[in-house]
Short mmCIF file of C-alpha atoms in Angstrom, two decimals:
data_model
loop_
_atom_site.label_atom_id
_atom_site.label_comp_id
_atom_site.label_asym_id
_atom_site.label_seq_id
_atom_site.Cartn_x
_atom_site.Cartn_y
_atom_site.Cartn_z
CA MET L 1 -30.77 88.14 -111.67
CA SER L 2 -33.26 85.39 -112.32
CA GLU L 3 -34.63 84.82 -108.85
CA ARG L 4 -38.32 85.71 -108.56
CA PRO L 5 -39.43 87.67 -105.48
CA HIS L 6 -42.40 86.44 -103.52
CA LEU L 7 -44.79 88.33 -101.26
CA HIS L 8 -46.22 86.83 -98.12
CA ARG L 9 -49.06 88.64 -96.35
CA ASN L 10 -50.88 88.10 -93.06
CA ARG L 11 -52.97 90.39 -90.93
CA GLN L 12 -50.02 92.18 -89.49
CA THR L 13 -47.18 92.10 -92.04
CA LEU L 14 -46.05 91.91 -95.59
CA SER L 15 -42.87 89.96 -96.21
CA LEU L 16 -40.52 89.37 -99.13
CA SER L 17 -38.54 86.24 -99.97
CA LEU L 18 -36.66 85.03 -103.03
CA ASP L 19 -36.34 81.43 -104.25
CA SER L 20 -36.10 80.01 -100.68
CA SER L 21 -37.93 80.24 -97.31
CA LEU L 22 -35.57 82.88 -96.07
CA ILE L 23 -37.42 86.18 -95.29
CA GLN L 24 -35.55 89.06 -96.92
CA SER L 25 -37.70 91.96 -95.59
CA CYS L 26 -40.81 92.45 -93.46
CA MET L 27 -43.17 95.44 -93.25
CA SER L 28 -45.77 96.22 -90.67
CA LEU L 29 -49.08 96.90 -92.42
CA SER L 30 -50.16 99.38 -89.64
CA ASP L 31 -46.85 101.29 -89.73
CA PRO L 32 -45.02 100.81 -93.04
CA ASP L 33 -42.02 102.87 -91.97
CA GLU L 34 -41.31 100.87 -88.81
CA LEU L 35 -38.12 98.82 -88.68
CA VAL L 36 -39.68 95.37 -87.83
CA LEU L 37 -36.61 93.20 -88.06
CA ASP L 38 -33.97 93.66 -85.33
CA TYR L 39 -31.06 93.49 -87.77
CA THR L 40 -32.37 96.64 -89.56
CA ARG L 41 -32.57 98.49 -86.26
CA THR L 42 -29.08 97.34 -85.38
CA MET L 43 -27.71 98.66 -88.67
CA MET L 44 -29.13 101.99 -87.81
CA GLY L 45 -26.64 102.08 -84.94
CA CYS L 46 -24.36 103.78 -87.56
CA LEU L 47 -26.20 107.02 -86.55
CA LEU L 48 -24.23 107.00 -83.23
CA LEU L 49 -21.06 107.27 -85.31
CA ASN L 50 -22.32 109.80 -87.90
CA PRO L 51 -25.73 111.15 -86.96
CA ALA L 52 -26.31 113.21 -90.04
CA PRO L 53 -24.93 111.54 -93.17
CA ARG L 54 -25.52 113.65 -96.22
CA THR L 55 -24.77 111.08 -98.93
CA VAL L 56 -26.02 107.50 -98.46
CA LEU L 57 -25.49 104.40 -100.68
CA MET L 58 -27.45 101.28 -100.13
CA ILE L 59 -26.53 97.99 -101.91
CA GLY L 60 -29.68 95.89 -101.80
CA LEU L 61 -33.24 97.15 -101.55
CA GLY L 62 -35.37 94.29 -100.44
CA GLY L 63 -38.62 95.71 -99.07
CA GLY L 64 -36.95 99.06 -98.53
CA SER L 65 -37.27 99.07 -94.70
CA MET L 66 -34.03 101.07 -94.04
CA LEU L 67 -34.51 103.19 -97.08
CA LYS L 68 -37.91 104.35 -95.91
CA TYR L 69 -36.51 105.01 -92.40
CA LEU L 70 -33.75 107.19 -93.69
CA TYR L 71 -35.88 108.94 -96.24
CA ARG L 72 -38.31 109.90 -93.45
CA HIS L 73 -35.88 110.71 -90.68
CA LEU L 74 -32.91 112.18 -92.51
CA PRO L 75 -34.59 114.77 -94.76
CA ASP L 76 -31.22 116.33 -95.78
CA ALA L 77 -29.74 113.10 -96.94
CA ASP L 78 -29.21 112.22 -100.61
CA LEU L 79 -30.06 108.46 -101.05
CA THR L 80 -28.85 106.10 -103.85
CA VAL L 81 -29.95 102.45 -103.84
CA VAL L 82 -28.55 99.79 -106.12
CA GLU L 83 -30.60 96.69 -106.48
CA ILE L 84 -29.63 93.92 -108.98
CA ASN L 85 -33.18 92.36 -109.20
CA GLN L 86 -35.66 94.37 -111.22
CA GLY L 87 -38.44 92.17 -109.80
CA VAL L 88 -37.67 93.44 -106.32
CA ILE L 89 -37.71 97.03 -107.57
CA ASP L 90 -41.10 96.40 -109.16
CA MET L 91 -42.55 95.68 -105.79
CA ARG L 92 -41.58 99.02 -104.40
CA HIS L 93 -45.19 100.26 -104.20
CA ASP L 94 -46.29 97.09 -102.37
CA PHE L 95 -43.87 98.22 -99.67
CA HIS L 96 -44.82 101.89 -99.73
CA ILE L 97 -41.28 102.90 -101.02
CA PRO L 98 -41.39 106.50 -102.19
CA ASN L 99 -41.01 107.37 -105.79
CA ASP L 100 -37.58 108.57 -107.08
CA ASP L 101 -37.17 112.29 -106.60
CA ALA L 102 -34.45 114.93 -106.22
CA ARG L 103 -32.87 113.15 -103.31
CA LEU L 104 -33.78 109.47 -103.95
CA ARG L 105 -32.86 107.20 -106.85
CA ILE L 106 -33.16 103.38 -107.11
CA LEU L 107 -31.01 101.90 -109.75
CA CYS L 108 -31.20 98.36 -111.22
CA ALA L 109 -27.48 97.42 -111.27
CA ASP L 110 -24.89 95.09 -109.85
CA GLY L 111 -23.68 96.54 -106.57
CA ALA L 112 -20.12 95.17 -106.96
CA ALA L 113 -19.85 96.64 -110.39
CA PHE L 114 -21.29 100.00 -109.18
CA MET L 115 -18.51 100.19 -106.55
CA ALA L 116 -15.83 99.88 -109.25
CA LYS L 117 -16.72 103.47 -110.34
CA PRO L 118 -18.81 105.22 -107.78
CA PRO L 119 -20.13 108.70 -108.83
CA HIS L 120 -18.84 110.48 -105.62
CA ALA L 121 -17.90 109.84 -101.99
CA PHE L 122 -20.47 108.65 -99.50
CA ASP L 123 -20.91 109.37 -95.80
CA LEU L 124 -22.73 106.05 -95.21
CA ILE L 125 -22.71 102.77 -97.23
CA LEU L 126 -25.11 100.03 -96.22
CA VAL L 127 -24.49 96.64 -97.69
CA ASP L 128 -27.49 94.26 -97.36
CA GLY L 129 -27.51 92.30 -100.59
CA PHE L 130 -28.74 88.60 -100.49
CA THR L 131 -29.92 86.08 -102.92
CA GLY L 132 -32.09 83.11 -101.86
CA ALA L 133 -28.85 81.23 -101.33
CA GLY L 134 -27.24 83.92 -99.09
CA MET L 135 -24.73 86.69 -99.62
CA PRO L 136 -23.23 86.63 -103.17
CA GLU L 137 -19.40 86.25 -103.33
CA ALA L 138 -19.09 89.51 -105.22
CA LEU L 139 -20.18 91.40 -102.10
CA CYS L 140 -17.73 89.46 -99.89
CA SER L 141 -14.36 90.04 -101.60
CA ARG L 142 -11.67 92.12 -100.24
CA SER L 143 -11.50 94.13 -103.45
CA PHE L 144 -15.20 95.04 -102.95
CA TYR L 145 -14.63 96.31 -99.49
CA GLN L 146 -11.54 98.18 -100.55
CA ARG L 147 -13.62 99.91 -103.13
CA CYS L 148 -16.21 100.70 -100.42
CA ARG L 149 -13.44 102.09 -98.22
CA ASP L 150 -12.05 104.24 -101.06
CA ALA L 151 -15.61 105.64 -101.70
CA LEU L 152 -16.15 106.75 -98.11
CA SER L 153 -15.81 110.37 -97.00
CA ASP L 154 -13.41 111.23 -94.19
CA GLN L 155 -16.27 110.70 -91.65
CA GLY L 156 -17.62 107.80 -93.60
CA VAL L 157 -19.23 104.58 -92.12
CA LEU L 158 -19.77 101.22 -93.83
CA VAL L 159 -22.33 98.85 -92.37
CA ALA L 160 -22.64 95.22 -93.70
CA ASN L 161 -25.32 92.64 -92.84
CA VAL L 162 -23.64 89.30 -92.84
CA GLN L 163 -24.96 85.83 -91.77
CA ALA L 164 -23.54 85.11 -88.36
CA GLU L 165 -21.19 82.27 -87.33
CA THR L 166 -20.29 81.01 -90.76
CA THR L 167 -17.04 80.52 -92.54
CA GLN L 168 -18.10 83.27 -94.92
CA SER L 169 -18.84 85.71 -92.06
CA ARG L 170 -15.43 85.08 -90.46
CA THR L 171 -13.70 85.61 -93.77
CA ILE L 172 -15.59 88.91 -94.32
CA GLY L 173 -14.68 90.10 -90.87
CA GLN L 174 -11.06 89.38 -91.57
CA ARG L 175 -11.15 91.22 -94.82
CA LEU L 176 -12.84 94.19 -93.41
CA SER L 177 -10.35 94.31 -90.48
CA LYS L 178 -7.50 94.36 -93.01
CA VAL L 179 -9.01 97.00 -95.28
CA PHE L 180 -10.09 99.27 -92.40
CA GLU L 181 -7.01 98.57 -90.25
CA GLY L 182 -8.97 97.09 -87.43
CA ALA L 183 -11.56 99.83 -87.16
CA VAL L 184 -14.48 97.43 -87.18
CA ILE L 185 -17.10 96.54 -84.59
CA HIS L 186 -19.49 93.55 -84.59
CA VAL L 187 -23.01 93.46 -83.22
CA GLU L 188 -25.23 90.39 -83.43
CA SER L 189 -28.88 90.79 -84.12
CA ASP L 190 -31.29 89.98 -81.25
CA GLU L 191 -33.01 87.43 -83.48
CA GLY L 192 -29.64 85.71 -84.13
CA GLY L 193 -28.34 84.81 -87.50
CA ASN L 194 -27.09 88.32 -88.42
CA ASP L 195 -23.72 89.83 -87.65
CA ILE L 196 -23.83 93.50 -88.21
CA MET L 197 -20.31 94.64 -89.08
CA THR L 198 -19.60 98.38 -88.92
CA ALA L 199 -16.33 99.82 -90.22
CA VAL L 200 -15.16 103.45 -90.25
CA ALA L 201 -12.80 105.52 -92.40
CA ASN L 202 -11.62 107.44 -89.35
CA ARG L 203 -10.74 105.39 -86.38
CA LEU L 204 -11.63 108.24 -84.01
CA LEU L 205 -15.27 107.76 -84.81
CA ILE L 206 -15.34 104.48 -82.81
CA ASP L 207 -13.10 105.87 -80.06
CA ASP L 208 -15.22 108.96 -79.58
CA ALA L 209 -18.47 107.14 -79.78
CA ALA L 210 -17.35 104.67 -77.18
CA SER L 211 -15.97 107.24 -74.75
CA GLN L 212 -18.96 109.62 -75.24
CA PHE L 213 -21.68 107.11 -75.58
CA ALA L 214 -24.07 108.72 -73.03
CA GLN L 215 -23.77 112.20 -74.80
CA ARG L 216 -24.14 110.62 -78.25
CA TRP L 217 -27.27 108.85 -77.11
CA LYS L 218 -28.67 111.99 -75.66
CA ASP L 219 -28.02 113.95 -78.83
CA LEU L 220 -29.86 111.44 -80.99
CA ALA L 221 -33.30 112.43 -82.31
CA PRO L 222 -36.12 110.88 -80.31
CA ALA L 223 -37.10 108.69 -83.25
CA HIS L 224 -33.59 107.20 -83.36
CA GLN L 225 -33.58 106.62 -79.64
CA GLN L 226 -36.86 104.75 -79.96
CA THR L 227 -35.49 102.68 -82.85
CA LEU L 228 -32.23 101.84 -81.08
CA ALA L 229 -33.51 101.30 -77.60
CA VAL L 230 -33.52 97.53 -77.72
CA THR L 231 -30.03 97.31 -79.31
CA SER L 232 -28.37 100.20 -77.44
CA THR L 233 -26.63 97.98 -74.87
CA ARG L 234 -25.22 95.71 -77.61
CA LEU L 235 -24.06 98.77 -79.53
CA GLU L 236 -22.32 100.31 -76.51
CA ARG L 237 -20.64 97.07 -75.57
CA ALA L 238 -19.37 96.63 -79.20
CA LEU L 239 -18.04 100.22 -79.28
CA LEU L 240 -16.23 99.82 -76.01
CA LYS L 241 -14.72 96.47 -77.28
CA GLY L 242 -13.63 98.14 -80.52
CA ARG L 243 -12.07 101.18 -78.85
CA ARG L 244 -8.32 101.41 -78.89
CA ALA L 245 -6.71 101.01 -75.51
CA PRO L 246 -6.08 104.39 -73.99
#
């Protein structure tokens, strides 16, 4: 990966971009663990489906916003991050990303190649890998998502951040639907431009979360409720739409 990451700082935030003007990640300088961008908060909607994933894989590090959130709020989770760009990894301390330890490891590797031989099953897979030009084709193929599906545990959840309303996003949605036999929901970010696609290994996860949304919400940790407050209505609407007809 030859693209050079660039840092942009103002009084409130530190942002990351690659060889384009597209902002890849944004951190609040006053609260480095806050999820600033709505699409990252929306991706955390996966916690309504599986509130306590024990094994998490992230493809794409960026500024580490979601990684820091999960590291802080899911202390029992084992976290693996695969990032293809060593330059991005080298900026981890600028973004207050914790050092590797017994439950966190950041690997410089190709995410698609990693999925060809994953080390174990995962309860949660987050796909947020972009270049300056957009989402690489290797993270869009049906074979990639089939490998993700094969690597999920029985209660596993896959969440992919995809550019909204593009030919590529429609193709990815079709591929996910085929691989996961229709067990997919879509939630657009409040900022626009991001379609958060969530797929599950067990269709009942969507059905149960839709029918028991109020209780699932009540059972969430207060930190998660605060994070998901703005997107909760969109999440509930998507779950109800994705639920099988009774």
